[in-house]
Tab-separated table of C-alpha atoms in Angstrom:
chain	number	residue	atom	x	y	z
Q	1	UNK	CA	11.931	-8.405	-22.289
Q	2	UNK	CA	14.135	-9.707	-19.354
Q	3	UNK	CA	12.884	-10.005	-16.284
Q	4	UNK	CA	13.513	-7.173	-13.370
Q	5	UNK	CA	17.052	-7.369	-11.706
Q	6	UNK	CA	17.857	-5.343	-9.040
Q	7	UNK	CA	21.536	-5.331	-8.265
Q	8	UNK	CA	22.605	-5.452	-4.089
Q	9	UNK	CA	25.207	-3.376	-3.305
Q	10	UNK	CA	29.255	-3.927	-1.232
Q	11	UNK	CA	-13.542	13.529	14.789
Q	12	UNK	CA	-14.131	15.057	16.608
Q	13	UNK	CA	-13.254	19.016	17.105
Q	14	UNK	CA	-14.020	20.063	20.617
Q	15	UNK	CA	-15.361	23.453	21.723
Q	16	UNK	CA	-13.840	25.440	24.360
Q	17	UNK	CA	-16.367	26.192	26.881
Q	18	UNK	CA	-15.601	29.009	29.255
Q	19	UNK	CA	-17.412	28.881	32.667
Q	20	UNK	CA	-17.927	32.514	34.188
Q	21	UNK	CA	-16.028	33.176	37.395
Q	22	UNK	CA	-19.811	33.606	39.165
Q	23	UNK	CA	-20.089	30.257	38.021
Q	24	UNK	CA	-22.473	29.909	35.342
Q	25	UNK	CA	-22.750	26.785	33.442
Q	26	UNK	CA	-22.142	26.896	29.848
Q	27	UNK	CA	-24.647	25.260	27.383
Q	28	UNK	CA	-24.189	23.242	24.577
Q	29	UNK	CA	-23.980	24.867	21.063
Q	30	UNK	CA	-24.543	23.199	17.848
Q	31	UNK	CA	-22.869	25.377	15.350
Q	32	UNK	CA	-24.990	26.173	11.722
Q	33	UNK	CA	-24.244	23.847	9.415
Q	34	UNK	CA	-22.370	21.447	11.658
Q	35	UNK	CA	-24.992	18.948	12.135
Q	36	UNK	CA	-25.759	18.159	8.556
Q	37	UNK	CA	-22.287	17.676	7.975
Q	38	UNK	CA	-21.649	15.262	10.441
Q	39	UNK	CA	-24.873	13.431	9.183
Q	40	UNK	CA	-23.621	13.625	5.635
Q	41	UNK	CA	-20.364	12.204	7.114
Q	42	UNK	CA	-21.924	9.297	8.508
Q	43	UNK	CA	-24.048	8.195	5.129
Q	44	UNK	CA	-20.385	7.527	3.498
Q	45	UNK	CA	-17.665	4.941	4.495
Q	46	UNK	CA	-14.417	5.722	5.246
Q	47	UNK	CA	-12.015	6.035	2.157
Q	48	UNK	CA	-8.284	4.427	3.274
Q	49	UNK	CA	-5.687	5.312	0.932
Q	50	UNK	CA	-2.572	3.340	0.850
Q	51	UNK	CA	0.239	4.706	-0.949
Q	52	UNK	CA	2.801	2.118	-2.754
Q	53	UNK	CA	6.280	2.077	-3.199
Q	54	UNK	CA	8.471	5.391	-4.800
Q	55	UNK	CA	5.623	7.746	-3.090
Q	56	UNK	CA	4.194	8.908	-0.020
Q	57	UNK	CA	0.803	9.961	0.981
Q	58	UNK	CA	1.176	12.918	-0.397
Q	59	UNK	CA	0.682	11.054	-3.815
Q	60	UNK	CA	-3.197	11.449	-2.906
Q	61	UNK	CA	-3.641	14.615	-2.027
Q	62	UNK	CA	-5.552	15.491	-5.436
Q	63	UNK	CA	-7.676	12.455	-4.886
Q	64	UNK	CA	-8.471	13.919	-1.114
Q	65	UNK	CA	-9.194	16.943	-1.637
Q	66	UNK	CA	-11.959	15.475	-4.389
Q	67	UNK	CA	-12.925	12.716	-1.802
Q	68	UNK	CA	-13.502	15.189	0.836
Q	69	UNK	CA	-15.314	17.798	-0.964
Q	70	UNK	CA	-17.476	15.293	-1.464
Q	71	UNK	CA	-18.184	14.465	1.814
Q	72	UNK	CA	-16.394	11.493	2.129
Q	73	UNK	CA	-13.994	10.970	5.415
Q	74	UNK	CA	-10.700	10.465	4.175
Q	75	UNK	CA	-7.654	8.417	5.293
Q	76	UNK	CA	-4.139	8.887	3.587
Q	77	UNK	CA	-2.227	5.956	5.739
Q	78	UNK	CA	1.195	5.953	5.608
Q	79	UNK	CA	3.073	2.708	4.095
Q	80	UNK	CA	6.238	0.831	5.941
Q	81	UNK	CA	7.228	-0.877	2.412
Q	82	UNK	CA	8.927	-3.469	4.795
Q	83	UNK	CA	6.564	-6.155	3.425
Q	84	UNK	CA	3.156	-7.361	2.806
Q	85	UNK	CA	2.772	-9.521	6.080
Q	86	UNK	CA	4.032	-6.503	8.227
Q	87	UNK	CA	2.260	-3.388	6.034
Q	88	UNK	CA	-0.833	-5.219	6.595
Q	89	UNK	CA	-0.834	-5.533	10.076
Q	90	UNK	CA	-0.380	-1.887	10.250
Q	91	UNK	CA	-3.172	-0.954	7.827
Q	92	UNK	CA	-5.282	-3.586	9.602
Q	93	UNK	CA	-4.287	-1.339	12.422
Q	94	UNK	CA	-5.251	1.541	11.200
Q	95	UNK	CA	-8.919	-0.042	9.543
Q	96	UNK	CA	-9.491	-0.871	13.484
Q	97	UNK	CA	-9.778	2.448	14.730
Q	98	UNK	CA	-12.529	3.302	11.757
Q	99	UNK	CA	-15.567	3.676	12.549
Q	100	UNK	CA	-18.181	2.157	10.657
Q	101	UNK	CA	-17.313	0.760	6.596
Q	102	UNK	CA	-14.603	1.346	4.627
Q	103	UNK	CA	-13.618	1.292	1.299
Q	104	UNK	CA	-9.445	0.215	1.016
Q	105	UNK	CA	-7.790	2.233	-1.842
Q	106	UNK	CA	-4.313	0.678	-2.871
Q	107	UNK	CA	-1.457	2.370	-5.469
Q	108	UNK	CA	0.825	-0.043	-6.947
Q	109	UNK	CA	2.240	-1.985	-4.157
Q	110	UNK	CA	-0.189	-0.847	-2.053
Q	111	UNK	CA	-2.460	-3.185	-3.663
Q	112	UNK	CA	-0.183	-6.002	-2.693
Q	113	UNK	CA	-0.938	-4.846	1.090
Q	114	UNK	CA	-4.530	-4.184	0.975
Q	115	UNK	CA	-5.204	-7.715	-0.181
Q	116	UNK	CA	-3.632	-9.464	2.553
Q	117	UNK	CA	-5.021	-6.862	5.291
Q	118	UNK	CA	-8.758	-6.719	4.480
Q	119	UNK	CA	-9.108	-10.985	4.294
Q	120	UNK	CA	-11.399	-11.576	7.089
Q	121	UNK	CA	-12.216	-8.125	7.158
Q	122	UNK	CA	-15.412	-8.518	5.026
Q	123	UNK	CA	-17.816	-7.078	7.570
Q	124	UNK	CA	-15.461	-3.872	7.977
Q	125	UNK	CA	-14.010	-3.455	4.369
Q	126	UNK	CA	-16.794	-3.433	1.804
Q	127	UNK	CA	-14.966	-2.704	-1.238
Q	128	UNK	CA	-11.135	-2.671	-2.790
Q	129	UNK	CA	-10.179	-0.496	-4.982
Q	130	UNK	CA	-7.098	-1.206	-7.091
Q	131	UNK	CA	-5.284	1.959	-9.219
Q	132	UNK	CA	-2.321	1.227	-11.391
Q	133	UNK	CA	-1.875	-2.123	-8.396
Q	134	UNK	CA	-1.106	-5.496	-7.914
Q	135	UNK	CA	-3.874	-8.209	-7.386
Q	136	UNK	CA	-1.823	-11.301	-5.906
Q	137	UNK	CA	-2.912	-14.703	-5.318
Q	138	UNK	CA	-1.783	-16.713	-2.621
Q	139	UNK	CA	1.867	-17.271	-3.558
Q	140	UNK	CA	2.486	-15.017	-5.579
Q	141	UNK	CA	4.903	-11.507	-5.298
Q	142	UNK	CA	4.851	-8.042	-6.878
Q	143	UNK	CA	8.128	-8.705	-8.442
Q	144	UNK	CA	6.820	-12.259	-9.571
Q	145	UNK	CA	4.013	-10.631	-11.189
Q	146	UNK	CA	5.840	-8.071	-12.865
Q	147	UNK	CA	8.029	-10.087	-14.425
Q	148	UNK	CA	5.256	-12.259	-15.749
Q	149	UNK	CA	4.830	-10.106	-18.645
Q	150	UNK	CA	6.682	-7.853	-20.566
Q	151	UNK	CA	7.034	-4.375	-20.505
Q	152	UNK	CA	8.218	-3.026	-17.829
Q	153	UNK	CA	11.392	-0.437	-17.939
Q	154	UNK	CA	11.609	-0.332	-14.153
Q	155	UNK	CA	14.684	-2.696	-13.720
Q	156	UNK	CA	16.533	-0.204	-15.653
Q	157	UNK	CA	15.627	2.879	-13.537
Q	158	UNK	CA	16.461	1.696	-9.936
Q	159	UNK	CA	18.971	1.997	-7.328
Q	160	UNK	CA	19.872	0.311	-4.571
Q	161	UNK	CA	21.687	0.774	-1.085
Q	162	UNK	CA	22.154	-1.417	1.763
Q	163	UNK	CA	20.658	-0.929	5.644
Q	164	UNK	CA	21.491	-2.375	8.860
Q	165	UNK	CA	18.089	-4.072	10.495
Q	166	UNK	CA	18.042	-4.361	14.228
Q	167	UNK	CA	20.006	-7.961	14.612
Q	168	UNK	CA	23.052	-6.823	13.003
Q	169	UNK	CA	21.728	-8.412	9.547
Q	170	UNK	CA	21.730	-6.607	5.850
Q	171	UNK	CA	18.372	-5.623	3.982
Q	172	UNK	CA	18.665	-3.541	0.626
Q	173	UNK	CA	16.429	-1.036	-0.125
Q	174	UNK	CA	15.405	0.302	-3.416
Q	175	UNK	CA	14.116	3.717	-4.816
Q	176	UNK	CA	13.891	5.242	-8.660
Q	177	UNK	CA	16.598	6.797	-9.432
Q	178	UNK	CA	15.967	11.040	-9.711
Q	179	UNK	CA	17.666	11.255	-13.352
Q	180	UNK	CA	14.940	8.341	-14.509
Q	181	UNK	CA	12.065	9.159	-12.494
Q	182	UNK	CA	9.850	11.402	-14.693
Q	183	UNK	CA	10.290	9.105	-17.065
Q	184	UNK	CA	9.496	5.728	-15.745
Q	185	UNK	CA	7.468	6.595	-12.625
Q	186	UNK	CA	5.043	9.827	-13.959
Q	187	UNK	CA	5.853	10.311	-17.411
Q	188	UNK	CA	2.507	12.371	-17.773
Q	189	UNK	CA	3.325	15.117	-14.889
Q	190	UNK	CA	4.953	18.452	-15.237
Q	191	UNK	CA	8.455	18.059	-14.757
Q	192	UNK	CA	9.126	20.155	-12.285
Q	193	UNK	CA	5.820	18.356	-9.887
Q	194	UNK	CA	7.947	14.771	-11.102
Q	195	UNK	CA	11.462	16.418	-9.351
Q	196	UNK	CA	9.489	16.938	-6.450
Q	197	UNK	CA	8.130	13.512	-6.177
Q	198	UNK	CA	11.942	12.008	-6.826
Q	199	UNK	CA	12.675	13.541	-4.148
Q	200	UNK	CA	10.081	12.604	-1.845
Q	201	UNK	CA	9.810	9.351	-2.991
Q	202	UNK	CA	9.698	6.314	-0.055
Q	203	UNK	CA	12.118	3.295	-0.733
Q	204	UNK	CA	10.994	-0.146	-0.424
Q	205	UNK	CA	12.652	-2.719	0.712
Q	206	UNK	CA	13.344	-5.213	-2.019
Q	207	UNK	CA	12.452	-8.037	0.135
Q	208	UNK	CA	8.789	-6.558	0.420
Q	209	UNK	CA	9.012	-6.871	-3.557
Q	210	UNK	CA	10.098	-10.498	-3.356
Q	211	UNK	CA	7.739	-11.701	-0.123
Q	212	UNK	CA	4.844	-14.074	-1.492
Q	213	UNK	CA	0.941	-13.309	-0.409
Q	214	UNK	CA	-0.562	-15.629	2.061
Q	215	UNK	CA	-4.063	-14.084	1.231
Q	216	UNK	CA	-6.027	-12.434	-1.351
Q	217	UNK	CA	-8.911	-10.861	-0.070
Q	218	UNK	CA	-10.466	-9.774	-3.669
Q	219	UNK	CA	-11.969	-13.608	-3.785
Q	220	UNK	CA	-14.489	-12.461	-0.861
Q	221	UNK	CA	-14.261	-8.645	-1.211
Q	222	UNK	CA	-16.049	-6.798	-3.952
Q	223	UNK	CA	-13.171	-5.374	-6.378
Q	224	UNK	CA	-12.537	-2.191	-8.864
Q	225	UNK	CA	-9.737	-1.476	-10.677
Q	226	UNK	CA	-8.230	1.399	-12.894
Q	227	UNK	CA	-5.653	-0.169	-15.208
Q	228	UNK	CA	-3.082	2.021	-16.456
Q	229	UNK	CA	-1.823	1.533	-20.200
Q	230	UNK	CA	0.785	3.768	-20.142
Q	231	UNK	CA	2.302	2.211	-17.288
Q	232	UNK	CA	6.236	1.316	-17.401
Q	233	UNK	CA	6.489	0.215	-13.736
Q	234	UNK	CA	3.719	-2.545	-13.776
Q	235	UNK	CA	2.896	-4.019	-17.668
Q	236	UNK	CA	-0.638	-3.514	-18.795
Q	237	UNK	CA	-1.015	-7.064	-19.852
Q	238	UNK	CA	-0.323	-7.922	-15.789
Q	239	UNK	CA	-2.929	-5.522	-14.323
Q	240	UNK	CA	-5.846	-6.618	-17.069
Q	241	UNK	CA	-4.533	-10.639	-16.068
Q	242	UNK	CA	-4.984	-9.947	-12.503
Q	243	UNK	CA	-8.010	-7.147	-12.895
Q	244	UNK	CA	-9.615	-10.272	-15.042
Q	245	UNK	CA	-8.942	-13.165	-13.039
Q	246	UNK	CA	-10.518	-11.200	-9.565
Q	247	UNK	CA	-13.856	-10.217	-11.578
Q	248	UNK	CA	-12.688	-6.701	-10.882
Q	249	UNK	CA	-15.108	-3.915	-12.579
Q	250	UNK	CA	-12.377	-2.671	-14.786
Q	251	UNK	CA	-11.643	1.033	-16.308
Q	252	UNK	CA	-8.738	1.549	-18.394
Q	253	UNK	CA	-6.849	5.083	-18.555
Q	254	UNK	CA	-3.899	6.082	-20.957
Q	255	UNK	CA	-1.872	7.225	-18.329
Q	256	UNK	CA	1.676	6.505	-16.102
Q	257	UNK	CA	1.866	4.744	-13.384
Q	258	UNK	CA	1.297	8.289	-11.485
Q	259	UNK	CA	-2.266	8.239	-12.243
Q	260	UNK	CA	-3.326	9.691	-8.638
Q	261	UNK	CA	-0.973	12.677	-9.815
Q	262	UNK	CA	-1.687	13.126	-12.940
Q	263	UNK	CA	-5.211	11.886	-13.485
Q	264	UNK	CA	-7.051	12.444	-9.662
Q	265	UNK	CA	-10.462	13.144	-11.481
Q	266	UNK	CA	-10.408	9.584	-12.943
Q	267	UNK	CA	-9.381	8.006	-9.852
Q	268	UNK	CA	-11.883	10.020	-7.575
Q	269	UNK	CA	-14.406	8.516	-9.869
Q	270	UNK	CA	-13.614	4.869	-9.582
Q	271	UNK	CA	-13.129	5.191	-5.744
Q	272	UNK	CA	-16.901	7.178	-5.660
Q	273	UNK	CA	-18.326	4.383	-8.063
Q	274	UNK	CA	-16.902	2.049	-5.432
Q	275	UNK	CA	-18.441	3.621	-2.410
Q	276	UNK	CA	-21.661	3.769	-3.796
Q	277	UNK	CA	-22.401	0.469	-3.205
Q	278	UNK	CA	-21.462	0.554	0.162
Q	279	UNK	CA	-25.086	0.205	2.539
């Protein structure tokens, strides 16, 4: 198959005490229930979730509402997609106001992101979790990887329009088109959830898709990835290559590239199996 063108266009809740007017002092109260929680809350790590390009956060919101009836605290960050140096000084942002471990949980692209953000994070970040996701080396881009093995349809799916950055100079976005989006992006959910997620769907810019790695944190980090074989964004053969060459425990899923949609049971479990480890 040819390789992927894209064309550039012309925790804390706090109680409301009332003091009485005669000015009695109010004491404090430890709802039923609340301290366990909080104690159960502190035995987990903190799951970040980092959405990749053509979604949003709300991509996750299966895999949350698993996560957190589970007990885990949850993070569904939001992505620039302006590209992996700057999206993973914002996650590494938002891993710095965490408290305690965390477990980084990257879609597609996201994975791209995660990589770069948790190096030299390893006393913070004690596990990655890839789903459906790039595993770059140093050097190395989500488009390079992509094309590095057939299979992928996405090339033929995407649009593109220009924007105006802040010094007067072009970048060019890209996004799925709606018409092609069910099919190439979440092939496996209903139709009418896939129109939904076309039209919510966050453009990346292609340079983030072009910009090479400068670190790969899955060489110091322990890994886990889901690989998706009915993927037509990302080829199978590249996430087994990459889930291979970083020693990541590997499960494999016949499903889209939409797995967090379609499939949040499966990806709950290989983000719990993850966090289990996690002392």
């Amino acid at each position: 198959m040819q390789n992927i063108r894209f064309a550039r266009p012309s925790r804390r809740s706090a109680l409301l005490g009332i003091t009485a007017a005669v000015g009695l002092s109010v004491t404090a109260v430890t709802l039923p229930g609340v301290a366990g929680a909080a104690a159960r809350h502190q035995e987990r790590p903190t799951i970040v979730l980092e959405h990749g390009a053509f979604a949003d956060a709300a991509s996750w919101d299966g895999v949350v509402k698993r996560l957190q009836r589970a007990g885990y605290p949850v993070v569904a960050a939001a992505n620039p997609l302006r590209g992996p140096a700057n999206d993973a000084a914002y996650l590494r942002s938002v891993i710095g106001h965490i408290e305690g471990p965390v477990v980084l949980v990257g879609h597609s692209y996201g994975g791209t992101v995660l990589s770069q953000a948790a190096a030299g994070l390893e006393d913070k970040v004690k596990a990655l979790v890839y789903i459906a996701a790039f595993l770059p080396d140093t050097g190395e881009s989500s488009l390079g990887l992509t094309n590095k093995f057939p299979g992928s349809t996405l090339g033929q799916a995407i649009e593109s329009v220009n924007y105006t950055l802040p010094d007067g100079s072009q970048g060019v976005d890209v996004s799925i088109r709606p018409d092609k989006f069910h099919q190439q992006f979440a092939a496996d959910v209903p139709a009418d959830k896939a129109r939904l997620m076309a039209a919510g769907q966050r453009p990346v810019a292609l340079a983030a898709l072009e910009e090479k790695s400068t670190q790969a944190a899955w060489k110091t980090i322990p890994s886990w990835s889901l690989v998706t074989t009915e993927d037509r964004n990302i080829p199978v053969a590249a996430q087994r290559f990459m889930s291979a060459r970083a020693h990541a425990h590997t499960t494999e899923i016949d499903a889209s590239h939409a797995v967090s949609v379609s499939c949040p049971d499966a990806v709950t479990r290989i983000v719990e199996r993850a966090a289990r480890t996690v002392r």
